[in-house]
Short mmCIF file of C-alpha atoms in Angstrom, two decimals:
data_model
loop_
_atom_site.label_atom_id
_atom_site.label_comp_id
_atom_site.label_asym_id
_atom_site.label_seq_id
_atom_site.Cartn_x
_atom_site.Cartn_y
_atom_site.Cartn_z
CA CYS A 1 -28.53 86.40 -123.21
CA ILE A 2 -27.89 87.29 -126.84
CA ARG A 3 -24.58 86.74 -128.58
CA GLU A 4 -23.37 89.68 -130.63
CA SER A 5 -19.98 88.51 -131.78
CA MET A 6 -17.44 90.91 -133.14
CA GLY A 7 -14.24 89.00 -133.69
CA GLY A 8 -15.05 86.66 -130.80
CA GLU A 9 -15.84 89.55 -128.45
CA SER A 10 -19.05 91.43 -127.80
CA ARG A 11 -19.31 95.16 -127.50
CA HIS A 12 -21.96 94.51 -124.87
CA ALA A 13 -20.07 91.91 -122.82
CA ASP A 14 -20.26 93.87 -119.56
CA GLU A 15 -23.99 94.41 -119.96
CA MET A 16 -24.60 90.76 -120.90
CA ARG A 17 -22.73 89.51 -117.85
CA ASP A 18 -24.47 92.04 -115.60
CA LEU A 19 -27.84 90.93 -116.96
CA LEU A 20 -27.01 87.30 -116.28
CA ARG A 21 -25.80 88.13 -112.76
CA SER A 22 -28.97 90.16 -112.14
CA PHE A 23 -31.16 87.29 -113.31
CA GLU A 24 -29.11 84.85 -111.23
CA TRP A 25 -29.87 86.83 -108.08
CA LEU A 26 -33.55 87.05 -109.03
CA SER A 27 -33.59 83.33 -109.83
CA LEU A 28 -31.89 82.40 -106.56
CA ALA A 29 -34.34 84.54 -104.58
CA THR A 30 -37.27 82.90 -106.36
CA ALA A 31 -35.80 79.45 -105.76
CA LEU A 32 -35.36 80.21 -102.07
CA VAL A 33 -38.96 81.41 -101.72
CA LEU A 34 -40.42 78.45 -103.64
CA GLY A 35 -38.33 75.92 -101.75
CA THR A 36 -39.13 77.48 -98.38
CA VAL A 37 -42.88 77.56 -99.08
CA ILE A 38 -42.90 73.88 -100.05
CA VAL A 39 -40.72 72.84 -97.08
CA LEU A 40 -42.90 74.80 -94.63
CA ALA A 41 -46.11 73.47 -96.19
CA ALA A 42 -44.87 69.85 -96.16
CA PRO A 43 -46.68 68.80 -92.95
CA PHE A 44 -49.94 70.30 -94.20
CA ILE A 45 -49.58 68.71 -97.65
CA ALA A 46 -48.65 65.33 -96.14
CA THR A 47 -51.59 65.18 -93.76
CA THR A 48 -54.36 66.83 -95.78
CA TRP A 49 -53.64 66.42 -99.49
CA LEU A 50 -51.94 63.05 -99.60
CA GLN A 51 -53.19 59.74 -98.32
CA ALA A 52 -50.07 57.60 -98.15
CA GLU A 53 -51.00 54.15 -96.93
CA ASN A 54 -47.59 52.48 -97.08
CA MET A 55 -45.50 55.32 -95.63
CA SER A 56 -45.54 57.01 -92.25
CA ASP A 57 -46.47 60.68 -92.06
CA GLY A 58 -42.87 61.44 -91.12
CA HIS A 59 -41.57 59.82 -94.30
CA VAL A 60 -44.12 61.65 -96.42
CA VAL A 61 -43.27 64.99 -94.80
CA ALA A 62 -39.54 64.35 -95.35
CA ALA A 63 -40.17 63.45 -99.00
CA ILE A 64 -42.19 66.63 -99.58
CA MET A 65 -39.48 68.70 -97.91
CA LEU A 66 -36.92 67.13 -100.24
CA ILE A 67 -39.19 67.96 -103.17
CA GLY A 68 -39.14 71.59 -102.00
CA ILE A 69 -35.36 71.54 -101.88
CA TYR A 70 -35.27 69.91 -105.33
CA VAL A 71 -37.53 72.63 -106.78
CA ALA A 72 -35.22 75.28 -105.32
CA VAL A 73 -32.07 73.59 -106.62
CA GLN A 74 -33.59 72.94 -110.05
CA TRP A 75 -34.94 76.47 -110.55
CA PRO A 76 -31.65 78.15 -111.65
CA SER A 77 -31.17 75.54 -114.39
CA LEU A 78 -34.11 77.14 -116.20
CA LEU A 79 -32.19 80.41 -116.41
CA TYR A 80 -28.96 78.74 -117.50
CA SER A 81 -30.78 76.67 -120.12
CA ALA A 82 -32.42 79.80 -121.53
CA CYS A 83 -29.00 81.48 -121.75
CA PHE A 84 -27.48 78.55 -123.65
CA VAL A 85 -30.38 78.72 -126.10
CA GLY A 86 -30.11 82.51 -126.39
CA LEU A 87 -26.39 82.25 -127.07
CA ARG A 88 -27.12 79.54 -129.66
CA TYR A 89 -25.23 76.85 -127.77
CA GLN A 90 -28.05 74.29 -127.67
CA SER A 91 -25.55 71.54 -128.47
CA VAL A 92 -23.59 72.32 -125.30
CA LEU A 93 -26.81 72.41 -123.29
CA SER A 94 -27.88 69.08 -124.77
CA ALA A 95 -24.52 67.49 -123.94
CA ILE A 96 -24.69 68.73 -120.34
CA ASN A 97 -28.29 67.56 -119.93
CA MET A 98 -27.53 64.16 -121.42
CA ALA A 99 -24.42 63.65 -119.28
CA TYR A 100 -26.20 64.56 -116.08
CA SER A 101 -29.27 62.52 -116.95
CA LEU A 102 -27.04 59.47 -117.41
CA ILE A 103 -25.20 60.20 -114.15
CA GLN A 104 -28.48 60.74 -112.34
CA ILE A 105 -30.16 57.60 -113.69
CA GLY A 106 -27.05 55.47 -113.19
CA THR A 107 -26.61 56.66 -109.61
CA ILE A 108 -30.28 56.09 -108.80
CA ILE A 109 -30.22 52.57 -110.23
CA LEU A 110 -27.00 51.62 -108.45
CA VAL A 111 -27.83 53.13 -105.07
CA MET A 112 -31.44 52.04 -104.96
CA THR A 113 -30.69 48.54 -106.25
CA TYR A 114 -27.66 47.76 -104.10
CA TRP A 115 -27.99 50.01 -101.09
CA PHE A 116 -31.35 51.47 -100.06
CA ALA A 117 -34.54 51.85 -102.09
CA ASP A 118 -36.40 54.78 -100.59
CA ILE A 119 -38.10 57.86 -102.02
CA ARG A 120 -35.91 60.06 -99.84
CA VAL A 121 -32.75 58.55 -101.30
CA PHE A 122 -34.15 59.02 -104.80
CA LEU A 123 -34.88 62.69 -104.11
CA ALA A 124 -31.51 63.26 -102.42
CA ILE A 125 -29.75 61.93 -105.52
CA GLN A 126 -31.89 64.21 -107.69
CA ILE A 127 -30.92 67.20 -105.54
CA LEU A 128 -27.19 66.45 -105.52
CA THR A 129 -26.91 65.73 -109.24
CA THR A 130 -29.01 68.76 -110.17
CA LEU A 131 -26.87 70.98 -107.96
CA ALA A 132 -23.75 69.62 -109.67
CA MET A 133 -25.35 70.16 -113.08
CA ASN A 134 -26.16 73.78 -112.21
CA LEU A 135 -22.58 74.43 -111.17
CA VAL A 136 -21.29 72.94 -114.43
CA MET A 137 -23.84 74.90 -116.46
CA ARG A 138 -22.91 78.15 -114.71
CA HIS A 139 -19.18 77.55 -115.20
CA ARG A 140 -19.57 76.57 -118.87
CA LEU A 141 -21.87 79.50 -119.56
CA ALA A 142 -19.36 81.93 -118.04
CA ARG A 143 -16.70 80.56 -120.40
CA LEU A 144 -18.94 80.81 -123.47
CA MET A 145 -20.05 84.39 -122.90
CA PRO A 146 -17.99 87.21 -124.37
CA LYS A 147 -15.09 88.36 -122.23
CA SER A 148 -15.75 91.30 -119.96
CA THR A 149 -13.55 94.08 -118.65
CA ARG A 150 -14.76 93.62 -115.05
CA PRO A 151 -16.58 91.16 -112.78
CA PRO A 152 -20.34 90.98 -113.34
CA ARG A 153 -22.62 92.81 -110.93
CA PHE A 154 -26.28 93.01 -110.04
CA ASP A 155 -27.98 95.85 -111.93
CA PRO A 156 -31.69 96.43 -111.24
CA ALA A 157 -31.91 98.89 -114.15
CA LEU A 158 -31.17 96.04 -116.58
CA LEU A 159 -33.99 94.00 -115.03
CA ARG A 160 -36.39 96.93 -115.42
CA ASN A 161 -35.50 97.13 -119.13
CA VAL A 162 -36.63 93.54 -119.68
CA LYS A 163 -39.39 93.32 -117.07
CA ARG A 164 -42.21 92.39 -119.48
CA PHE A 165 -40.21 89.58 -121.04
CA ALA A 166 -38.89 88.46 -117.67
CA GLY A 167 -42.37 88.56 -116.12
CA GLY A 168 -43.80 86.36 -118.85
CA THR A 169 -40.93 83.91 -118.56
CA PHE A 170 -41.30 83.88 -114.78
CA LEU A 171 -45.00 83.07 -115.00
CA ILE A 172 -44.28 80.23 -117.40
CA GLY A 173 -41.68 78.86 -114.98
CA ILE A 174 -44.00 79.11 -111.99
CA THR A 175 -46.83 77.46 -113.94
CA SER A 176 -44.51 74.64 -115.00
CA SER A 177 -43.35 74.11 -111.41
CA VAL A 178 -46.88 74.01 -110.03
#
């Protein structure tokens, strides 16, 4: 996502929006695979890797499943964050991250202090606030990108043009998640 302004518009607006849409689909597919693998592996992880003494196996499995969902929900934010940086709107990204961090922390403190302190509640709040943050990031990013003459579409040719860069970025993301 590179901004090439020409009087507030970009001569490559269609291509930029298509590239973002293409990466969104790739990102969502990756998120779905990662989340599914973690959710399906939760019973194995809970019973063989972890030794939770103060939680039942069912609670541990549920927590790991929620972690898988959180990884899936959080994954697209990496793409959106990279686009804000590429478009040189780090200040907007910082404001969004700060606002949602405050909302997330405030909600966790209130709910877990006055309602129910449980790891599953903590993770559910993380999932919901991260999902909301992604929606805000996506909406704000769409408004900051140059105007296009048509709706964005998935274009595999654009992904092939940036496959080396995208592959390296993908490996960094996977490594960070693991």
